[in-house]
Structures are given as structure tokens and as C-alpha cells.
CSV table of C-alpha atoms in Angstrom, one decimal:
chain,number,residue,atom,x,y,z
A,2,UNK,CA,17.9,-14.4,-17.7
A,3,UNK,CA,15.0,-12.6,-19.2
A,4,UNK,CA,13.0,-9.9,-17.4
A,5,UNK,CA,9.4,-8.9,-17.9
A,6,UNK,CA,9.3,-5.8,-20.0
A,7,UNK,CA,5.6,-4.7,-19.9
A,8,UNK,CA,5.4,-4.0,-16.2
A,9,UNK,CA,6.1,-1.2,-13.8
A,10,UNK,CA,9.4,-1.3,-11.9
A,11,UNK,CA,10.3,1.0,-9.0
A,12,UNK,CA,13.1,3.1,-10.4
A,13,UNK,CA,13.7,5.5,-7.5
A,14,UNK,CA,12.1,7.2,-4.6
A,15,UNK,CA,10.7,10.4,-6.0
A,16,UNK,CA,13.0,12.5,-3.8
A,17,UNK,CA,16.0,10.8,-5.4
A,18,UNK,CA,15.2,12.4,-8.8
A,19,UNK,CA,16.3,16.0,-9.0
A,20,UNK,CA,17.8,18.4,-11.5
A,21,UNK,CA,20.9,16.3,-11.4
A,22,UNK,CA,21.4,13.3,-13.7
A,23,UNK,CA,20.7,10.0,-11.9
A,24,UNK,CA,22.0,6.8,-13.5
A,25,UNK,CA,20.4,3.5,-12.6
A,26,UNK,CA,20.4,0.1,-14.3
A,27,UNK,CA,17.0,-1.6,-14.5
A,28,UNK,CA,16.7,-5.2,-15.7
A,29,UNK,CA,20.1,-4.8,-17.5
A,30,UNK,CA,19.1,-1.5,-19.2
A,31,UNK,CA,21.2,1.5,-18.3
A,32,UNK,CA,18.9,4.5,-17.8
A,33,UNK,CA,19.5,8.1,-16.8
A,34,UNK,CA,16.7,9.9,-14.9
A,35,UNK,CA,16.2,13.6,-14.3
A,36,UNK,CA,13.5,16.0,-13.3
A,37,UNK,CA,12.4,18.4,-16.1
A,38,UNK,CA,11.9,22.1,-15.4
A,39,UNK,CA,8.2,21.6,-15.3
A,40,UNK,CA,8.7,19.0,-12.5
A,41,UNK,CA,7.9,15.7,-14.2
A,42,UNK,CA,10.5,13.0,-14.8
A,43,UNK,CA,12.4,12.1,-17.9
A,44,UNK,CA,14.2,8.8,-18.5
A,45,UNK,CA,16.6,8.1,-21.4
A,46,UNK,CA,19.0,5.3,-22.3
A,47,UNK,CA,22.1,6.2,-20.5
A,48,UNK,CA,24.4,5.8,-23.5
A,49,UNK,CA,25.2,8.3,-26.2
A,50,UNK,CA,24.8,6.6,-29.7
A,51,UNK,CA,28.0,8.3,-30.9
A,52,UNK,CA,30.8,6.7,-28.8
A,53,UNK,CA,28.6,5.1,-26.1
A,54,UNK,CA,29.7,7.3,-23.3
A,55,UNK,CA,27.2,7.4,-20.4
A,56,UNK,CA,24.9,10.4,-20.7
A,57,UNK,CA,24.8,10.9,-16.9
A,58,UNK,CA,28.4,12.1,-17.2
A,59,UNK,CA,27.2,15.1,-19.2
A,60,UNK,CA,25.3,18.2,-18.4
A,61,UNK,CA,21.6,19.1,-18.0
A,62,UNK,CA,20.7,22.3,-19.9
A,63,UNK,CA,17.1,23.1,-19.4
A,64,UNK,CA,15.4,19.8,-20.3
A,65,UNK,CA,18.2,18.8,-22.7
A,66,UNK,CA,21.0,16.4,-21.8
A,67,UNK,CA,24.4,17.3,-23.3
A,68,UNK,CA,26.9,14.4,-23.8
A,69,UNK,CA,30.2,15.0,-22.0
A,70,UNK,CA,32.3,13.6,-24.8
A,71,UNK,CA,31.4,15.5,-28.0
A,72,UNK,CA,28.4,17.7,-26.9
A,73,UNK,CA,25.6,16.0,-28.8
A,74,UNK,CA,22.3,17.0,-27.2
A,75,UNK,CA,19.2,14.9,-26.5
A,76,UNK,CA,15.7,16.0,-25.5
A,77,UNK,CA,13.3,14.1,-23.2
A,78,UNK,CA,11.9,12.2,-26.2
A,79,UNK,CA,15.4,10.9,-27.0
A,80,UNK,CA,15.8,12.9,-30.2
A,81,UNK,CA,19.1,14.5,-30.9
A,82,UNK,CA,18.6,18.3,-31.0
A,83,UNK,CA,22.2,19.4,-31.6
A,84,UNK,CA,25.3,18.2,-33.4
A,85,UNK,CA,27.9,20.9,-32.8
A,86,UNK,CA,30.4,19.5,-35.4
A,87,UNK,CA,30.9,19.8,-39.1
A,88,UNK,CA,27.8,21.1,-41.0
A,89,UNK,CA,25.7,20.3,-38.0
A,90,UNK,CA,23.6,17.7,-39.7
A,91,UNK,CA,22.0,15.3,-37.3
A,92,UNK,CA,22.4,11.6,-38.3
A,93,UNK,CA,19.2,9.7,-38.5
A,94,UNK,CA,20.5,7.2,-36.0
A,95,UNK,CA,21.4,9.9,-33.4
A,96,UNK,CA,18.6,9.1,-30.9
A,97,UNK,CA,18.2,7.2,-27.7
A,98,UNK,CA,15.3,5.4,-26.2
A,99,UNK,CA,12.9,7.3,-24.0
A,100,UNK,CA,11.1,5.5,-21.2
A,101,UNK,CA,7.6,6.0,-19.8
A,102,UNK,CA,7.8,7.2,-16.1
A,103,UNK,CA,5.0,8.0,-13.7
A,104,UNK,CA,5.2,9.0,-10.0
A,105,UNK,CA,2.8,7.4,-7.6
A,106,UNK,CA,3.0,6.7,-3.8
A,107,UNK,CA,6.2,8.8,-3.7
A,108,UNK,CA,7.9,6.4,-6.1
A,109,UNK,CA,9.1,6.9,-9.6
A,110,UNK,CA,8.0,3.9,-11.7
A,111,UNK,CA,9.5,3.1,-15.1
A,112,UNK,CA,8.0,1.0,-17.9
A,113,UNK,CA,10.6,-0.8,-20.0
A,114,UNK,CA,8.4,-2.2,-22.7
A,115,UNK,CA,5.7,-1.0,-25.1
A,116,UNK,CA,4.8,2.5,-23.9
A,117,UNK,CA,1.3,2.2,-25.4
A,118,UNK,CA,0.6,-0.5,-22.8
A,119,UNK,CA,1.9,1.5,-19.8
A,120,UNK,CA,-1.3,1.7,-17.8
A,121,UNK,CA,-0.8,3.6,-14.5
A,122,UNK,CA,-3.7,1.7,-12.9
A,123,UNK,CA,-1.6,-1.5,-13.1
A,124,UNK,CA,0.7,-0.2,-10.4
A,125,UNK,CA,0.1,-2.2,-7.2
A,126,UNK,CA,-1.5,-0.4,-4.3
A,127,UNK,CA,1.2,1.1,-2.0
A,128,UNK,CA,-1.0,4.0,-0.9
A,129,UNK,CA,0.1,3.4,2.7
A,130,UNK,CA,3.3,5.3,1.7
A,131,UNK,CA,1.4,8.5,1.4
A,132,UNK,CA,-1.5,7.8,3.7
A,133,UNK,CA,-1.6,10.6,6.4
A,134,UNK,CA,-2.8,7.9,8.9
A,135,UNK,CA,0.7,6.6,8.9
A,136,UNK,CA,4.2,8.0,9.4
A,137,UNK,CA,6.7,6.5,7.1
A,138,UNK,CA,10.5,6.1,7.0
A,139,UNK,CA,12.2,4.7,3.9
A,140,UNK,CA,15.6,3.8,2.5
A,141,UNK,CA,17.4,2.4,-0.5
A,142,UNK,CA,19.3,-0.9,-0.2
A,143,UNK,CA,21.4,-2.8,-2.7
A,144,UNK,CA,21.8,-6.6,-2.9
A,145,UNK,CA,24.3,-8.6,-4.8
A,146,UNK,CA,21.7,-11.3,-5.5
A,147,UNK,CA,18.9,-12.0,-8.0
A,148,UNK,CA,15.7,-10.3,-7.2
A,149,UNK,CA,13.7,-13.5,-6.9
A,150,UNK,CA,16.0,-14.7,-4.1
A,151,UNK,CA,15.1,-11.6,-2.2
A,152,UNK,CA,11.4,-12.1,-2.9
A,153,UNK,CA,11.7,-15.7,-1.7
A,154,UNK,CA,13.2,-14.5,1.5
A,155,UNK,CA,10.3,-12.1,2.1
A,156,UNK,CA,7.6,-14.6,1.2
A,157,UNK,CA,8.9,-17.1,3.8
A,158,UNK,CA,9.1,-15.3,7.1
A,159,UNK,CA,9.6,-18.4,9.1
A,160,UNK,CA,13.3,-17.7,8.8
A,161,UNK,CA,12.9,-14.9,11.3
A,162,UNK,CA,12.9,-17.4,14.1
A,163,UNK,CA,16.5,-18.4,13.2
A,164,UNK,CA,18.0,-15.4,11.4
A,165,UNK,CA,16.7,-12.5,13.4
A,166,UNK,CA,17.3,-12.4,17.2
A,167,UNK,CA,14.9,-9.5,17.5
A,168,UNK,CA,12.1,-11.6,16.0
A,169,UNK,CA,12.9,-14.8,17.8
A,170,UNK,CA,10.0,-16.2,19.9
A,171,UNK,CA,10.3,-18.8,22.7
A,172,UNK,CA,7.4,-20.7,21.4
A,173,UNK,CA,9.1,-21.5,18.1
A,174,UNK,CA,8.4,-20.6,14.4
A,175,UNK,CA,5.1,-18.9,13.5
A,176,UNK,CA,2.0,-20.6,12.2
A,177,UNK,CA,1.7,-20.8,8.4
A,178,UNK,CA,-1.7,-20.4,6.8
A,179,UNK,CA,-2.0,-21.7,3.3
A,180,UNK,CA,-3.9,-19.6,0.7
A,181,UNK,CA,-7.5,-20.5,0.5
A,182,UNK,CA,-8.5,-18.6,-2.7
A,183,UNK,CA,-5.4,-17.8,-4.6
A,184,UNK,CA,-5.7,-15.0,-7.2
A,185,UNK,CA,-4.1,-15.2,-10.7
A,186,UNK,CA,-1.5,-12.5,-10.3
A,187,UNK,CA,-1.2,-12.0,-6.5
A,188,UNK,CA,0.2,-14.1,-3.8
A,189,UNK,CA,-0.3,-14.0,0.0
A,190,UNK,CA,2.0,-15.6,2.6
A,191,UNK,CA,0.4,-15.5,6.0
A,192,UNK,CA,2.4,-16.2,9.2
A,193,UNK,CA,0.9,-15.6,12.7
A,194,UNK,CA,1.6,-16.1,16.4
A,195,UNK,CA,-1.8,-16.2,18.2
A,196,UNK,CA,-1.8,-15.7,21.9
A,197,UNK,CA,1.9,-15.3,22.5
A,198,UNK,CA,4.2,-13.0,24.4
A,199,UNK,CA,5.7,-10.2,22.2
A,200,UNK,CA,9.2,-10.6,20.8
A,201,UNK,CA,11.9,-8.0,21.4
A,202,UNK,CA,10.8,-6.0,18.4
A,203,UNK,CA,7.2,-5.4,19.6
A,204,UNK,CA,8.5,-4.7,23.1
A,205,UNK,CA,10.7,-2.0,21.6
A,206,UNK,CA,7.6,-0.5,20.0
A,207,UNK,CA,5.8,-0.4,23.3
A,208,UNK,CA,3.8,-3.6,23.6
A,209,UNK,CA,3.9,-4.8,27.2
A,210,UNK,CA,6.4,-7.6,27.6
A,211,UNK,CA,4.2,-9.5,30.0
A,212,UNK,CA,1.0,-9.2,28.0
A,213,UNK,CA,0.0,-12.0,25.6
A,214,UNK,CA,-1.3,-11.0,22.2
A,215,UNK,CA,-1.8,-11.9,18.5
A,216,UNK,CA,1.1,-11.2,16.2
A,217,UNK,CA,0.6,-11.2,12.4
A,218,UNK,CA,2.9,-11.1,9.4
A,219,UNK,CA,0.7,-11.1,6.2
A,220,UNK,CA,2.8,-10.6,3.1
A,221,UNK,CA,1.2,-9.6,-0.2
A,222,UNK,CA,3.2,-10.1,-3.5
A,223,UNK,CA,2.4,-8.6,-6.8
A,224,UNK,CA,4.3,-9.4,-10.0
A,225,UNK,CA,7.1,-9.1,-10.8
A,226,UNK,CA,8.5,-8.4,-7.2
A,227,UNK,CA,6.5,-5.9,-5.3
A,228,UNK,CA,5.7,-6.8,-1.7
A,229,UNK,CA,3.7,-5.2,1.1
A,230,UNK,CA,3.8,-6.7,4.6
A,231,UNK,CA,0.9,-6.2,7.0
A,232,UNK,CA,2.6,-6.7,10.3
A,233,UNK,CA,1.3,-5.8,13.7
A,234,UNK,CA,0.2,-7.0,17.2
A,235,UNK,CA,-3.0,-6.7,19.2
A,236,UNK,CA,-4.3,-8.0,22.4
A,237,UNK,CA,-5.6,-11.6,22.2
A,238,UNK,CA,-8.7,-11.7,19.9
A,239,UNK,CA,-8.7,-7.9,19.7
A,240,UNK,CA,-9.4,-6.0,16.4
A,241,UNK,CA,-6.4,-4.8,14.4
A,242,UNK,CA,-7.5,-1.2,14.9
A,243,UNK,CA,-6.8,-1.5,18.7
A,244,UNK,CA,-3.2,-2.7,18.3
A,245,UNK,CA,0.1,-1.7,16.7
A,246,UNK,CA,0.3,-1.7,12.9
A,247,UNK,CA,3.6,-1.4,11.0
A,248,UNK,CA,3.0,-2.1,7.3
A,249,UNK,CA,6.3,-2.3,5.4
A,250,UNK,CA,6.8,-1.9,1.7
A,251,UNK,CA,9.4,-3.9,-0.2
A,252,UNK,CA,9.8,-2.8,-3.8
A,253,UNK,CA,12.3,-5.1,-5.5
A,254,UNK,CA,13.7,-4.1,-8.9
A,255,UNK,CA,16.2,-6.3,-10.8
A,256,UNK,CA,19.4,-4.5,-11.7
A,257,UNK,CA,21.1,-7.4,-13.4
A,258,UNK,CA,20.8,-11.2,-13.1
A,259,UNK,CA,22.7,-11.1,-9.9
A,260,UNK,CA,21.9,-7.8,-8.3
A,261,UNK,CA,18.8,-6.0,-7.0
A,262,UNK,CA,17.6,-2.5,-6.1
A,263,UNK,CA,15.6,-2.7,-2.9
A,264,UNK,CA,13.3,0.2,-2.0
A,265,UNK,CA,12.3,-0.3,1.6
A,266,UNK,CA,9.8,1.6,3.8
A,267,UNK,CA,8.3,1.2,7.2
A,268,UNK,CA,5.0,2.9,8.1
A,269,UNK,CA,3.3,3.1,11.5
A,270,UNK,CA,0.0,4.3,12.9
A,271,UNK,CA,1.2,5.0,16.5
A,272,UNK,CA,3.6,7.4,18.2
A,273,UNK,CA,3.7,9.4,15.1
A,274,UNK,CA,5.1,12.6,16.6
A,275,UNK,CA,8.2,10.8,17.9
A,276,UNK,CA,11.1,11.7,15.6
A,277,UNK,CA,13.5,9.7,17.7
A,278,UNK,CA,11.4,6.5,17.1
A,279,UNK,CA,11.4,7.2,13.4
A,280,UNK,CA,15.2,7.3,13.3
A,281,UNK,CA,15.4,4.2,15.6
A,282,UNK,CA,13.1,2.2,13.3
A,283,UNK,CA,15.0,3.3,10.2
A,284,UNK,CA,18.3,2.4,11.7
A,285,UNK,CA,17.1,-0.9,13.0
A,286,UNK,CA,15.3,-1.9,9.8
A,287,UNK,CA,18.3,-1.2,7.6
A,288,UNK,CA,20.7,-2.9,10.0
A,289,UNK,CA,18.5,-5.9,10.3
A,290,UNK,CA,18.6,-6.5,6.5
A,291,UNK,CA,22.2,-5.5,5.9
A,292,UNK,CA,23.6,-7.5,8.8
A,293,UNK,CA,21.3,-10.5,8.9
A,294,UNK,CA,19.3,-11.1,5.7
A,295,UNK,CA,21.7,-9.7,3.1
A,296,UNK,CA,24.8,-11.9,4.0
A,297,UNK,CA,22.7,-15.0,3.7
A,298,UNK,CA,21.0,-14.1,0.5
A,299,UNK,CA,24.2,-13.1,-1.1
A,300,UNK,CA,25.9,-16.3,0.0
A,301,UNK,CA,23.0,-18.2,-1.5
A,302,UNK,CA,23.5,-16.3,-4.8
A,303,UNK,CA,27.2,-17.4,-4.8
A,304,UNK,CA,26.2,-21.0,-4.3
A,305,UNK,CA,23.5,-20.9,-7.0
A,306,UNK,CA,25.8,-18.9,-9.3
A,307,UNK,CA,24.0,-18.1,-12.5
A,308,UNK,CA,21.7,-21.1,-12.5
A,309,UNK,CA,18.0,-20.9,-11.9
A,310,UNK,CA,17.2,-21.9,-8.4
A,311,UNK,CA,14.3,-24.2,-9.3
A,312,UNK,CA,16.5,-26.0,-11.9
A,313,UNK,CA,18.6,-27.2,-9.0
A,314,UNK,CA,15.6,-29.1,-7.6
A,315,UNK,CA,15.7,-27.6,-4.1
A,316,UNK,CA,13.9,-29.5,-1.2
A,317,UNK,CA,10.6,-27.7,-0.7
A,318,UNK,CA,8.8,-27.2,2.6
A,319,UNK,CA,5.2,-26.2,3.0
A,320,UNK,CA,6.3,-22.6,3.8
A,321,UNK,CA,7.9,-22.4,0.3
A,322,UNK,CA,4.5,-22.5,-1.3
A,323,UNK,CA,4.0,-18.8,-1.8
A,324,UNK,CA,7.5,-18.2,-3.2
A,325,UNK,CA,7.1,-21.1,-5.7
A,326,UNK,CA,3.8,-19.8,-6.9
A,327,UNK,CA,5.2,-16.3,-7.3
A,328,UNK,CA,8.0,-17.7,-9.4
A,329,UNK,CA,5.5,-19.6,-11.6
A,330,UNK,CA,3.5,-16.4,-12.2
A,331,UNK,CA,6.7,-14.6,-13.3
A,332,UNK,CA,7.6,-17.5,-15.6
A,333,UNK,CA,4.1,-17.6,-17.1
A,334,UNK,CA,4.2,-13.8,-17.8
A,335,UNK,CA,7.7,-14.1,-19.4
A,336,UNK,CA,6.5,-16.9,-21.7
A,337,UNK,CA,3.4,-14.9,-22.6
A,338,UNK,CA,5.4,-11.8,-23.4
A,339,UNK,CA,8.0,-13.7,-25.5
A,340,UNK,CA,5.3,-15.6,-27.5
């Protein structure tokens, strides 16, 4: 499988990158991340060109990474700055790739391709993560499945009726609204439950169990696999501002063809001073995915194996439309890049 190169991938939550060496594989590329003394982030190929030992096993000296095996040193540009052996001459090939990294929305984003094309304005809007109007909890999850299978799962939230007891509703699956004016590189999947009683999840958040309301799940997808879910509930026909809003961020980064980094965050605009609620939401959100979504997606991956899902000609339902369109956008971008 090929991965888009000229795009921004979520590499880590900003808090994960410190003065220690952090190794992470992004789209089959092993990269070591660290925070320089000035505070910005450096990213290098996590492989010494001498004997191919991972650089993250070495030491960070100032802004220089020293290989653990023979002590060759590399600066943030990837240039070898020290060969402690023989006459000290540095071979011309003694260098590693340096990656462009920016921090935005409390996320460290990495650009794998041509650094001259790395435009920070191309990062999708996840400002909710740092918006003081919201209180946010976040986590890192790992999935043994292709990133597009996880994206498919998020773009078809009708599965919640069957997979997630907390989201089950007595009146059946949610209403699906087809996109009216689709954008070239953005997909929306809109599911709603107008004039219904709250499920267990919204009751946990404080919506009265005997009060009918309008529940929305509006998922935005941006290439290659960045999703933001506008989820909430209001009184029937009431404005969004009067109800509960819990936008959730789902930043999916391919690790390999069959594994995915999943950066997950839940924000809320109510009960912001309740630390116990924050911990409850974090625990519930992680458990919901780990115990309910993840086993199904990983089982799906095992059945698909290394084949492309669409090549197997799956039966398609109306609710699959957003996921199929997202896959087509990725395919088109890959073809354009390879040409």
C-alpha cells in the first residue's frame, strides 16, 4: 500500500514530545522525535546509516542525537556532526532525513514529503482542542488495522445502535442525511435523532431521561484521515447553543498497512469545572473504543488481510456513501502524487 506523502499527519500530542527520544513509525517510515533546547520539535529518520541501529536507543546531547552503537552524532538537519573513529572524517553518506514538523492545536504534525510544499495552513481546523470555551480530555490509542478501516467506522455511525449499548436507542438507527453540496477534499456524514429520548450516554452527561430532544452526530472528514465529530443534544427544535455539545477529534495516522495511530480527544462546553466528569469521560471514551469498536475493526482487518477492501466488492448501503467518497479522494490524491 502507498501512503500520501505531501500531507500533514498527526505524529504525537505535543505533550508526548520531550527531551527524551520518541520513536514512532508513520506510514512505514521510522522517525525519532525530540524537543530541542529552544523548545521546537526535531524529527529524524530513526536509523543510523552506519549499521542501521535505531537512533532512539542513543542519547540526546543538546540538540544532537548520538547513536548508541558507535557514537556517530546527528544534528536536527540530519547531518552527521561527529565520527569519533579513525581520522574522524565524516563519510558523505553519513546523514539521515530530517522531517518538517509544526505544532498546532496541541498536536505535533509531521510532513513526510517535499518540505517546500509543507504549508501549515493546510492543517485541518481542530482549534476546538485549544478553544477556552471547551474543556478537553485526550488519549492515544493503537489499532491493529488499516487506517481507512478506522475511518470507515467513524464515517458510518449507524453502527452505534448495534455495537455500543450506551448509544443504543429504542427508536432504532439514526436518520442519515446525504451530502447536498459535497466539497472536493472534505466529506460530511450526518446522522441525527430528532425528537427522541436521550440514550444512556446523554443521560450520563445530565440530559433529563424523560425529556425528548434532538441528538446530532455530524462527522467531518479531511484527507487523509482527520475527523471531527460535532455531537450534542438540545431540546426539540432548540438552538445548539442551548444544549450539550461534545465535539470529539479523531486524528488517524497510518503506522503500517495494517496498524494505525489513533489520537482521540473529547471536548465539552458544560460542567467544565468537574474534574471527576473529565476522568469519567476519558475512561468511558477509551473503554468504548477498546472494548467495542477495536475488536470488530481488528477482526475485519484479519478477514480482509492485506487486500484492499473495495477490491473485494463489499455490499454497499446508503450509509456507506461518505466512507466510499473519502476513499476515492485518497485514491485520487495518491494517483496525482505518483504521476
